């Protein structure tokens, strides 16, 4: 990377923790750090208070910020307490990053939607950094700039979150994290320690839709991507996206997209072929 580059990436990767991990609060980062919790939970210090970092939380550290991270056993809906934590992390620097950082007041922990697009930016940066020969580091820099600008856009789209809204947002994160697996309304409500009736009310009030409909919408979006971009059998798509049976999935898919899963796969492939030169 030339010295005139607006930003550069020192390192980027994806980590999975299955054993306890602790980084002392006396340590500090030397560069800007973007860390996205994608699976499970961890903990960090926010204003001197040990705070849980949930799946979907983005941690932002500037150079010389104290860095405390703890990963221990957590209780999950199914099975015994276990350690399960995954994250993307990017260490970066440069004048563009410094300027971007000062544009807004940036909290240490920021909730982000785990959309395929947002996750895809982290994945692409990691893939670029893993190339054995990287003759075009400017590509990584461009992806990093897009990621930072997307963070700003998502921040501006998030309304001020009230205590009730925060509970609803945590339930939404739980649904997005567990959508591919069977779970009950009791599991969603239990995640934030409230009753099912209150959970249903808060979610509808915050997002204008029911928990059940949102679960199905997330699963259908997952299924659409797999139908379009993978050769996976349709019954397997249904199963891996959390649907109890193919008949139910088929009915919901047709109702949402106006065609059956088989028709949608044929349509998407025809569209892809038509776009080729």
PDB file of C-alpha atoms in Angstrom:
ATOM      1  CA  UNK A   1       0.000   0.000   0.000  1.00  0.00           C
ATOM      2  CA  UNK A   2       1.499   3.354  -1.025  1.00  0.00           C
ATOM      3  CA  UNK A   3       1.755   6.193   1.474  1.00  0.00           C
ATOM      4  CA  UNK A   4      -0.782   8.213  -0.537  1.00  0.00           C
ATOM      5  CA  UNK A   5      -3.509   5.593   0.029  1.00  0.00           C
ATOM      6  CA  UNK A   6      -6.460   7.031   1.992  1.00  0.00           C
ATOM      7  CA  UNK A   7      -6.705   4.004   4.267  1.00  0.00           C
ATOM      8  CA  UNK A   8      -5.095   0.632   4.767  1.00  0.00           C
ATOM      9  CA  UNK A   9      -5.834  -2.656   6.497  1.00  0.00           C
ATOM     10  CA  UNK A  10      -3.215  -4.076   8.838  1.00  0.00           C
ATOM     11  CA  UNK A  11      -5.035  -7.361   9.363  1.00  0.00           C
ATOM     12  CA  UNK A  12      -8.503  -8.841   9.021  1.00  0.00           C
ATOM     13  CA  UNK A  13      -9.926 -12.219   9.943  1.00  0.00           C
ATOM     14  CA  UNK A  14     -12.711 -14.325  11.385  1.00  0.00           C
ATOM     15  CA  UNK A  15     -12.319 -15.910  14.813  1.00  0.00           C
ATOM     16  CA  UNK A  16     -14.287 -18.712  16.446  1.00  0.00           C
ATOM     17  CA  UNK A  17     -13.849 -19.291  20.177  1.00  0.00           C
ATOM     18  CA  UNK A  18     -14.714 -22.613  21.793  1.00  0.00           C
ATOM     19  CA  UNK A  19     -12.483 -22.084  24.843  1.00  0.00           C
ATOM     20  CA  UNK A  20     -12.311 -19.229  27.383  1.00  0.00           C
ATOM     21  CA  UNK A  21     -10.609 -16.111  26.088  1.00  0.00           C
ATOM     22  CA  UNK A  22      -9.616 -13.012  28.060  1.00  0.00           C
ATOM     23  CA  UNK A  23      -7.788  -9.862  27.072  1.00  0.00           C
ATOM     24  CA  UNK A  24      -6.704  -7.610  29.925  1.00  0.00           C
ATOM     25  CA  UNK A  25      -8.238  -4.179  30.376  1.00  0.00           C
ATOM     26  CA  UNK A  26      -4.699  -2.852  30.685  1.00  0.00           C
ATOM     27  CA  UNK A  27      -4.044  -3.563  27.011  1.00  0.00           C
ATOM     28  CA  UNK A  28      -4.891  -1.044  24.314  1.00  0.00           C
ATOM     29  CA  UNK A  29      -5.237  -1.169  20.563  1.00  0.00           C
ATOM     30  CA  UNK A  30      -2.568   0.438  18.387  1.00  0.00           C
ATOM     31  CA  UNK A  31      -4.795   0.952  15.357  1.00  0.00           C
ATOM     32  CA  UNK A  32      -8.487   1.415  14.666  1.00  0.00           C
ATOM     33  CA  UNK A  33     -10.391  -1.797  15.323  1.00  0.00           C
ATOM     34  CA  UNK A  34     -13.798  -2.844  13.979  1.00  0.00           C
ATOM     35  CA  UNK A  35     -15.040  -6.058  15.624  1.00  0.00           C
ATOM     36  CA  UNK A  36     -18.428  -7.555  14.694  1.00  0.00           C
ATOM     37  CA  UNK A  37     -19.884 -10.243  16.969  1.00  0.00           C
ATOM     38  CA  UNK A  38     -21.556 -12.731  14.603  1.00  0.00           C
ATOM     39  CA  UNK A  39     -22.206 -15.713  16.877  1.00  0.00           C
ATOM     40  CA  UNK A  40     -22.727 -16.180  20.592  1.00  0.00           C
ATOM     41  CA  UNK A  41     -21.703 -13.540  23.098  1.00  0.00           C
ATOM     42  CA  UNK A  42     -18.674 -11.854  24.629  1.00  0.00           C
ATOM     43  CA  UNK A  43     -18.147  -9.095  27.176  1.00  0.00           C
ATOM     44  CA  UNK A  44     -16.302  -5.793  27.177  1.00  0.00           C
ATOM     45  CA  UNK A  45     -15.971  -2.727  29.401  1.00  0.00           C
ATOM     46  CA  UNK A  46     -18.183   0.267  28.601  1.00  0.00           C
ATOM     47  CA  UNK A  47     -17.606   3.258  30.901  1.00  0.00           C
ATOM     48  CA  UNK A  48     -16.218   0.940  33.540  1.00  0.00           C
ATOM     49  CA  UNK A  49     -19.180  -1.450  33.410  1.00  0.00           C
ATOM     50  CA  UNK A  50     -18.828  -5.043  32.191  1.00  0.00           C
ATOM     51  CA  UNK A  51     -21.260  -5.173  29.247  1.00  0.00           C
ATOM     52  CA  UNK A  52     -22.538  -8.138  27.244  1.00  0.00           C
ATOM     53  CA  UNK A  53     -21.819  -7.999  23.509  1.00  0.00           C
ATOM     54  CA  UNK A  54     -24.593  -9.799  21.623  1.00  0.00           C
ATOM     55  CA  UNK A  55     -24.608 -11.263  18.139  1.00  0.00           C
ATOM     56  CA  UNK A  56     -24.940  -8.292  15.773  1.00  0.00           C
ATOM     57  CA  UNK A  57     -23.055  -5.857  18.019  1.00  0.00           C
ATOM     58  CA  UNK A  58     -20.229  -3.895  16.410  1.00  0.00           C
ATOM     59  CA  UNK A  59     -17.354  -2.853  18.678  1.00  0.00           C
ATOM     60  CA  UNK A  60     -15.377   0.249  17.682  1.00  0.00           C
ATOM     61  CA  UNK A  61     -11.966   1.054  19.159  1.00  0.00           C
ATOM     62  CA  UNK A  62      -9.655   3.955  18.353  1.00  0.00           C
ATOM     63  CA  UNK A  63      -5.866   3.846  18.852  1.00  0.00           C
ATOM     64  CA  UNK A  64      -4.904   3.824  22.546  1.00  0.00           C
ATOM     65  CA  UNK A  65      -8.434   2.872  23.676  1.00  0.00           C
ATOM     66  CA  UNK A  66      -8.285   0.277  26.474  1.00  0.00           C
ATOM     67  CA  UNK A  67      -9.328  -3.090  25.080  1.00  0.00           C
ATOM     68  CA  UNK A  68     -11.040  -5.571  27.383  1.00  0.00           C
ATOM     69  CA  UNK A  69     -12.607  -8.723  25.954  1.00  0.00           C
ATOM     70  CA  UNK A  70     -13.894 -11.757  27.828  1.00  0.00           C
ATOM     71  CA  UNK A  71     -15.454 -14.934  26.423  1.00  0.00           C
ATOM     72  CA  UNK A  72     -16.810 -17.503  28.878  1.00  0.00           C
ATOM     73  CA  UNK A  73     -19.547 -20.119  29.091  1.00  0.00           C
ATOM     74  CA  UNK A  74     -23.063 -18.907  28.288  1.00  0.00           C
ATOM     75  CA  UNK A  75     -26.493 -20.499  28.681  1.00  0.00           C
ATOM     76  CA  UNK A  76     -28.313 -21.292  25.422  1.00  0.00           C
ATOM     77  CA  UNK A  77     -31.892 -22.508  24.791  1.00  0.00           C
ATOM     78  CA  UNK A  78     -30.793 -26.051  24.039  1.00  0.00           C
ATOM     79  CA  UNK A  79     -28.152 -28.018  25.948  1.00  0.00           C
ATOM     80  CA  UNK A  80     -25.726 -27.202  28.734  1.00  0.00           C
ATOM     81  CA  UNK A  81     -23.845 -23.899  29.107  1.00  0.00           C
ATOM     82  CA  UNK A  82     -21.072 -23.710  26.535  1.00  0.00           C
ATOM     83  CA  UNK A  83     -18.609 -21.361  24.901  1.00  0.00           C
ATOM     84  CA  UNK A  84     -19.678 -20.267  21.455  1.00  0.00           C
ATOM     85  CA  UNK A  85     -18.399 -16.989  20.055  1.00  0.00           C
ATOM     86  CA  UNK A  86     -17.551 -15.859  16.534  1.00  0.00           C
ATOM     87  CA  UNK A  87     -16.451 -12.480  15.205  1.00  0.00           C
ATOM     88  CA  UNK A  88     -14.998 -10.594  12.264  1.00  0.00           C
ATOM     89  CA  UNK A  89     -12.218  -8.162  13.152  1.00  0.00           C
ATOM     90  CA  UNK A  90     -10.403  -5.528  11.098  1.00  0.00           C
ATOM     91  CA  UNK A  91      -7.370  -3.525  12.233  1.00  0.00           C
ATOM     92  CA  UNK A  92      -6.954  -0.465  10.029  1.00  0.00           C
ATOM     93  CA  UNK A  93      -5.581   3.056   9.784  1.00  0.00           C
ATOM     94  CA  UNK A  94      -4.850   5.953   7.465  1.00  0.00           C
ATOM     95  CA  UNK A  95      -6.019   9.563   7.040  1.00  0.00           C
ATOM     96  CA  UNK A  96      -9.406   8.584   5.577  1.00  0.00           C
ATOM     97  CA  UNK A  97     -10.208   6.370   8.572  1.00  0.00           C
ATOM     98  CA  UNK A  98      -9.130   9.122  10.966  1.00  0.00           C
ATOM     99  CA  UNK A  99     -11.386  11.638   9.217  1.00  0.00           C
ATOM    100  CA  UNK A 100     -14.309   9.177   9.100  1.00  0.00           C
ATOM    101  CA  UNK A 101     -13.932   8.396  12.785  1.00  0.00           C
ATOM    102  CA  UNK A 102     -14.242  12.060  13.803  1.00  0.00           C
ATOM    103  CA  UNK A 103     -17.386  12.714  11.748  1.00  0.00           C
ATOM    104  CA  UNK A 104     -19.646  11.268  14.445  1.00  0.00           C
ATOM    105  CA  UNK A 105     -19.577  10.426  18.097  1.00  0.00           C
ATOM    106  CA  UNK A 106     -19.061   6.688  17.964  1.00  0.00           C
ATOM    107  CA  UNK A 107     -20.197   4.459  20.837  1.00  0.00           C
ATOM    108  CA  UNK A 108     -17.982   1.582  21.861  1.00  0.00           C
ATOM    109  CA  UNK A 109     -20.742  -0.973  21.145  1.00  0.00           C
ATOM    110  CA  UNK A 110     -23.217  -0.389  18.341  1.00  0.00           C
ATOM    111  CA  UNK A 111     -26.036  -2.803  17.364  1.00  0.00           C
ATOM    112  CA  UNK A 112     -26.038  -3.637  13.646  1.00  0.00           C
ATOM    113  CA  UNK A 113     -28.377  -5.794  11.521  1.00  0.00           C
ATOM    114  CA  UNK A 114     -26.708  -9.048  10.474  1.00  0.00           C
ATOM    115  CA  UNK A 115     -27.814  -8.674   6.868  1.00  0.00           C
ATOM    116  CA  UNK A 116     -26.127 -10.639   4.098  1.00  0.00           C
ATOM    117  CA  UNK A 117     -24.906  -7.378   2.574  1.00  0.00           C
ATOM    118  CA  UNK A 118     -23.319  -6.102   5.797  1.00  0.00           C
ATOM    119  CA  UNK A 119     -21.710  -9.458   6.581  1.00  0.00           C
ATOM    120  CA  UNK A 120     -20.614  -9.726   2.959  1.00  0.00           C
ATOM    121  CA  UNK A 121     -18.475  -6.595   3.281  1.00  0.00           C
ATOM    122  CA  UNK A 122     -16.568  -8.138   6.193  1.00  0.00           C
ATOM    123  CA  UNK A 123     -16.216 -11.437   4.305  1.00  0.00           C
ATOM    124  CA  UNK A 124     -14.876  -9.730   1.196  1.00  0.00           C
ATOM    125  CA  UNK A 125     -12.282  -7.777   3.164  1.00  0.00           C
ATOM    126  CA  UNK A 126     -11.103 -10.972   4.877  1.00  0.00           C
ATOM    127  CA  UNK A 127     -10.901 -12.799   1.531  1.00  0.00           C
ATOM    128  CA  UNK A 128      -8.847  -9.990   0.008  1.00  0.00           C
ATOM    129  CA  UNK A 129      -6.448 -10.040   2.961  1.00  0.00           C
ATOM    130  CA  UNK A 130      -6.005 -13.813   2.652  1.00  0.00           C
ATOM    131  CA  UNK A 131      -4.744 -13.637  -0.910  1.00  0.00           C
ATOM    132  CA  UNK A 132      -1.173 -14.935  -1.061  1.00  0.00           C
ATOM    133  CA  UNK A 133      -0.391 -12.340  -3.675  1.00  0.00           C
ATOM    134  CA  UNK A 134      -2.245  -9.057  -3.372  1.00  0.00           C
ATOM    135  CA  UNK A 135      -1.112  -6.733  -6.179  1.00  0.00           C
ATOM    136  CA  UNK A 136      -4.120  -4.438  -5.684  1.00  0.00           C
ATOM    137  CA  UNK A 137      -4.449  -3.530  -1.979  1.00  0.00           C
ATOM    138  CA  UNK A 138      -6.536  -0.548  -3.126  1.00  0.00           C
ATOM    139  CA  UNK A 139      -9.420  -3.003  -3.564  1.00  0.00           C
ATOM    140  CA  UNK A 140      -9.362  -3.825   0.154  1.00  0.00           C
ATOM    141  CA  UNK A 141      -9.189  -0.108   0.943  1.00  0.00           C
ATOM    142  CA  UNK A 142     -12.278   0.540  -1.184  1.00  0.00           C
ATOM    143  CA  UNK A 143     -14.210  -2.243   0.553  1.00  0.00           C
ATOM    144  CA  UNK A 144     -13.196  -0.777   3.911  1.00  0.00           C
ATOM    145  CA  UNK A 145     -14.453   2.667   2.917  1.00  0.00           C
ATOM    146  CA  UNK A 146     -17.765   1.177   1.755  1.00  0.00           C
ATOM    147  CA  UNK A 147     -18.066  -0.683   5.061  1.00  0.00           C
ATOM    148  CA  UNK A 148     -17.457   2.476   7.080  1.00  0.00           C
ATOM    149  CA  UNK A 149     -19.983   4.464   5.041  1.00  0.00           C
ATOM    150  CA  UNK A 150     -22.526   1.650   5.449  1.00  0.00           C
ATOM    151  CA  UNK A 151     -22.005   1.822   9.227  1.00  0.00           C
ATOM    152  CA  UNK A 152     -22.821   5.546   9.105  1.00  0.00           C
ATOM    153  CA  UNK A 153     -25.939   4.914   7.039  1.00  0.00           C
ATOM    154  CA  UNK A 154     -27.158   2.225   9.436  1.00  0.00           C
ATOM    155  CA  UNK A 155     -26.462   4.521  12.397  1.00  0.00           C
ATOM    156  CA  UNK A 156     -28.551   7.284  10.834  1.00  0.00           C
ATOM    157  CA  UNK A 157     -31.420   4.873  10.136  1.00  0.00           C
ATOM    158  CA  UNK A 158     -31.603   3.663  13.732  1.00  0.00           C
ATOM    159  CA  UNK A 159     -34.015   5.732  15.844  1.00  0.00           C
ATOM    160  CA  UNK A 160     -33.201   6.594  19.420  1.00  0.00           C
ATOM    161  CA  UNK A 161     -33.793   3.344  21.277  1.00  0.00           C
ATOM    162  CA  UNK A 162     -35.903   3.500  24.428  1.00  0.00           C
ATOM    163  CA  UNK A 163     -35.584   0.803  27.117  1.00  0.00           C
ATOM    164  CA  UNK A 164     -38.640  -0.953  25.637  1.00  0.00           C
ATOM    165  CA  UNK A 165     -37.239  -0.542  22.137  1.00  0.00           C
ATOM    166  CA  UNK A 166     -33.937  -2.035  23.267  1.00  0.00           C
ATOM    167  CA  UNK A 167     -35.717  -5.192  24.420  1.00  0.00           C
ATOM    168  CA  UNK A 168     -37.489  -5.404  21.065  1.00  0.00           C
ATOM    169  CA  UNK A 169     -34.200  -4.929  19.224  1.00  0.00           C
ATOM    170  CA  UNK A 170     -32.579  -7.727  21.234  1.00  0.00           C
ATOM    171  CA  UNK A 171     -35.495 -10.019  20.352  1.00  0.00           C
ATOM    172  CA  UNK A 172     -35.047  -9.096  16.698  1.00  0.00           C
ATOM    173  CA  UNK A 173     -31.352  -9.976  16.929  1.00  0.00           C
ATOM    174  CA  UNK A 174     -32.240 -13.300  18.557  1.00  0.00           C
ATOM    175  CA  UNK A 175     -34.602 -14.138  15.696  1.00  0.00           C
ATOM    176  CA  UNK A 176     -31.977 -13.261  13.084  1.00  0.00           C
ATOM    177  CA  UNK A 177     -29.307 -15.300  14.867  1.00  0.00           C
ATOM    178  CA  UNK A 178     -31.482 -18.395  15.372  1.00  0.00           C
ATOM    179  CA  UNK A 179     -33.730 -18.257  12.290  1.00  0.00           C
ATOM    180  CA  UNK A 180     -32.144 -21.331  10.717  1.00  0.00           C
ATOM    181  CA  UNK A 181     -33.038 -23.442  13.755  1.00  0.00           C
ATOM    182  CA  UNK A 182     -36.370 -24.417  15.360  1.00  0.00           C
ATOM    183  CA  UNK A 183     -37.301 -22.275  18.347  1.00  0.00           C
ATOM    184  CA  UNK A 184     -40.436 -21.142  20.182  1.00  0.00           C
ATOM    185  CA  UNK A 185     -41.872 -17.783  21.200  1.00  0.00           C
ATOM    186  CA  UNK A 186     -40.951 -18.770  24.748  1.00  0.00           C
ATOM    187  CA  UNK A 187     -37.288 -18.857  23.713  1.00  0.00           C
ATOM    188  CA  UNK A 188     -37.482 -15.341  22.234  1.00  0.00           C
ATOM    189  CA  UNK A 189     -39.209 -13.947  25.320  1.00  0.00           C
ATOM    190  CA  UNK A 190     -36.860 -15.802  27.667  1.00  0.00           C
ATOM    191  CA  UNK A 191     -33.856 -14.239  25.912  1.00  0.00           C
ATOM    192  CA  UNK A 192     -34.866 -10.848  27.371  1.00  0.00           C
ATOM    193  CA  UNK A 193     -36.511 -12.236  30.547  1.00  0.00           C
ATOM    194  CA  UNK A 194     -40.097 -11.144  29.852  1.00  0.00           C
ATOM    195  CA  UNK A 195     -43.397 -12.954  29.318  1.00  0.00           C
ATOM    196  CA  UNK A 196     -44.502 -14.167  25.893  1.00  0.00           C
ATOM    197  CA  UNK A 197     -47.474 -11.792  25.827  1.00  0.00           C
ATOM    198  CA  UNK A 198     -45.255  -8.792  26.606  1.00  0.00           C
ATOM    199  CA  UNK A 199     -42.676  -9.920  24.065  1.00  0.00           C
ATOM    200  CA  UNK A 200     -45.334 -10.171  21.349  1.00  0.00           C
ATOM    201  CA  UNK A 201     -46.674  -6.706  22.230  1.00  0.00           C
ATOM    202  CA  UNK A 202     -43.267  -4.988  22.350  1.00  0.00           C
ATOM    203  CA  UNK A 203     -42.122  -6.528  19.071  1.00  0.00           C
ATOM    204  CA  UNK A 204     -45.309  -5.505  17.227  1.00  0.00           C
ATOM    205  CA  UNK A 205     -45.107  -2.003  18.700  1.00  0.00           C
ATOM    206  CA  UNK A 206     -41.461  -1.552  17.665  1.00  0.00           C
ATOM    207  CA  UNK A 207     -41.457  -3.130  14.196  1.00  0.00           C
ATOM    208  CA  UNK A 208     -45.079  -3.170  13.051  1.00  0.00           C
ATOM    209  CA  UNK A 209     -45.114  -6.915  12.487  1.00  0.00           C
ATOM    210  CA  UNK A 210     -45.445 -10.074  14.545  1.00  0.00           C
ATOM    211  CA  UNK A 211     -42.534 -12.200  15.713  1.00  0.00           C
ATOM    212  CA  UNK A 212     -43.845 -15.187  13.741  1.00  0.00           C
ATOM    213  CA  UNK A 213     -44.136 -13.206  10.496  1.00  0.00           C
ATOM    214  CA  UNK A 214     -40.664 -11.722  10.959  1.00  0.00           C
ATOM    215  CA  UNK A 215     -39.194 -15.181  11.583  1.00  0.00           C
ATOM    216  CA  UNK A 216     -40.781 -16.425   8.355  1.00  0.00           C
ATOM    217  CA  UNK A 217     -39.599 -13.362   6.411  1.00  0.00           C
ATOM    218  CA  UNK A 218     -35.993 -13.897   7.575  1.00  0.00           C
ATOM    219  CA  UNK A 219     -36.183 -17.593   6.697  1.00  0.00           C
ATOM    220  CA  UNK A 220     -37.702 -16.889   3.280  1.00  0.00           C
ATOM    221  CA  UNK A 221     -34.931 -14.397   2.476  1.00  0.00           C
ATOM    222  CA  UNK A 222     -32.354 -17.029   3.459  1.00  0.00           C
ATOM    223  CA  UNK A 223     -34.131 -19.588   1.276  1.00  0.00           C
ATOM    224  CA  UNK A 224     -34.290 -17.256  -1.708  1.00  0.00           C
ATOM    225  CA  UNK A 225     -30.515 -16.713  -1.582  1.00  0.00           C
ATOM    226  CA  UNK A 226     -29.827 -20.453  -1.361  1.00  0.00           C
ATOM    227  CA  UNK A 227     -32.262 -21.258  -4.161  1.00  0.00           C
ATOM    228  CA  UNK A 228     -30.590 -18.651  -6.359  1.00  0.00           C
ATOM    229  CA  UNK A 229     -26.923 -19.228  -5.619  1.00  0.00           C
ATOM    230  CA  UNK A 230     -26.605 -22.876  -4.536  1.00  0.00           C
ATOM    231  CA  UNK A 231     -27.421 -26.251  -6.113  1.00  0.00           C
ATOM    232  CA  UNK A 232     -28.954 -27.428  -2.822  1.00  0.00           C
ATOM    233  CA  UNK A 233     -32.122 -29.533  -3.282  1.00  0.00           C
ATOM    234  CA  UNK A 234     -35.245 -27.532  -2.505  1.00  0.00           C
ATOM    235  CA  UNK A 235     -36.273 -29.817   0.363  1.00  0.00           C
ATOM    236  CA  UNK A 236     -32.845 -29.309   1.897  1.00  0.00           C
ATOM    237  CA  UNK A 237     -33.161 -25.544   1.473  1.00  0.00           C
ATOM    238  CA  UNK A 238     -36.427 -25.672   3.389  1.00  0.00           C
ATOM    239  CA  UNK A 239     -34.901 -27.722   6.196  1.00  0.00           C
ATOM    240  CA  UNK A 240     -31.703 -25.688   6.561  1.00  0.00           C
ATOM    241  CA  UNK A 241     -33.673 -22.438   6.693  1.00  0.00           C
ATOM    242  CA  UNK A 242     -35.637 -23.559   9.736  1.00  0.00           C
ATOM    243  CA  UNK A 243     -38.953 -24.655   8.213  1.00  0.00           C
ATOM    244  CA  UNK A 244     -40.631 -27.641   9.847  1.00  0.00           C
ATOM    245  CA  UNK A 245     -41.856 -29.135   6.569  1.00  0.00           C
ATOM    246  CA  UNK A 246     -41.625 -28.497   2.841  1.00  0.00           C
ATOM    247  CA  UNK A 247     -45.376 -28.055   2.296  1.00  0.00           C
ATOM    248  CA  UNK A 248     -45.499 -25.119   4.731  1.00  0.00           C
ATOM    249  CA  UNK A 249     -42.355 -23.614   3.200  1.00  0.00           C
ATOM    250  CA  UNK A 250     -43.760 -24.006  -0.325  1.00  0.00           C
ATOM    251  CA  UNK A 251     -46.978 -22.199   0.611  1.00  0.00           C
ATOM    252  CA  UNK A 252     -45.198 -19.307   2.317  1.00  0.00           C
ATOM    253  CA  UNK A 253     -42.657 -18.953  -0.491  1.00  0.00           C
ATOM    254  CA  UNK A 254     -45.360 -18.766  -3.181  1.00  0.00           C
ATOM    255  CA  UNK A 255     -47.303 -16.254  -1.117  1.00  0.00           C
ATOM    256  CA  UNK A 256     -44.224 -14.037  -0.687  1.00  0.00           C
ATOM    257  CA  UNK A 257     -42.624 -14.227  -4.137  1.00  0.00           C
ATOM    258  CA  UNK A 258     -45.560 -15.139  -6.379  1.00  0.00           C
ATOM    259  CA  UNK A 259     -44.073 -18.394  -7.649  1.00  0.00           C
ATOM    260  CA  UNK A 260     -43.039 -21.787  -6.291  1.00  0.00           C
ATOM    261  CA  UNK A 261     -39.452 -22.438  -5.157  1.00  0.00           C
ATOM    262  CA  UNK A 262     -38.884 -24.561  -8.293  1.00  0.00           C
ATOM    263  CA  UNK A 263     -40.205 -21.820 -10.557  1.00  0.00           C
ATOM    264  CA  UNK A 264     -38.120 -19.218  -8.738  1.00  0.00           C
ATOM    265  CA  UNK A 265     -34.935 -21.251  -9.228  1.00  0.00           C
ATOM    266  CA  UNK A 266     -35.645 -21.594 -12.955  1.00  0.00           C
ATOM    267  CA  UNK A 267     -36.471 -17.879 -13.209  1.00  0.00           C
ATOM    268  CA  UNK A 268     -33.307 -16.791 -11.375  1.00  0.00           C
ATOM    269  CA  UNK A 269     -31.106 -18.984 -13.575  1.00  0.00           C
ATOM    270  CA  UNK A 270     -32.725 -17.643 -16.742  1.00  0.00           C
ATOM    271  CA  UNK A 271     -32.154 -14.109 -15.501  1.00  0.00           C
ATOM    272  CA  UNK A 272     -28.513 -14.891 -14.732  1.00  0.00           C
ATOM    273  CA  UNK A 273     -27.962 -16.402 -18.200  1.00  0.00           C
ATOM    274  CA  UNK A 274     -29.605 -13.422 -19.872  1.00  0.00           C
ATOM    275  CA  UNK A 275     -27.201 -11.048 -18.095  1.00  0.00           C
ATOM    276  CA  UNK A 276     -24.105 -12.811 -19.422  1.00  0.00           C
ATOM    277  CA  UNK A 277     -22.325 -11.137 -22.378  1.00  0.00           C
TER     278      UNK A 277
END
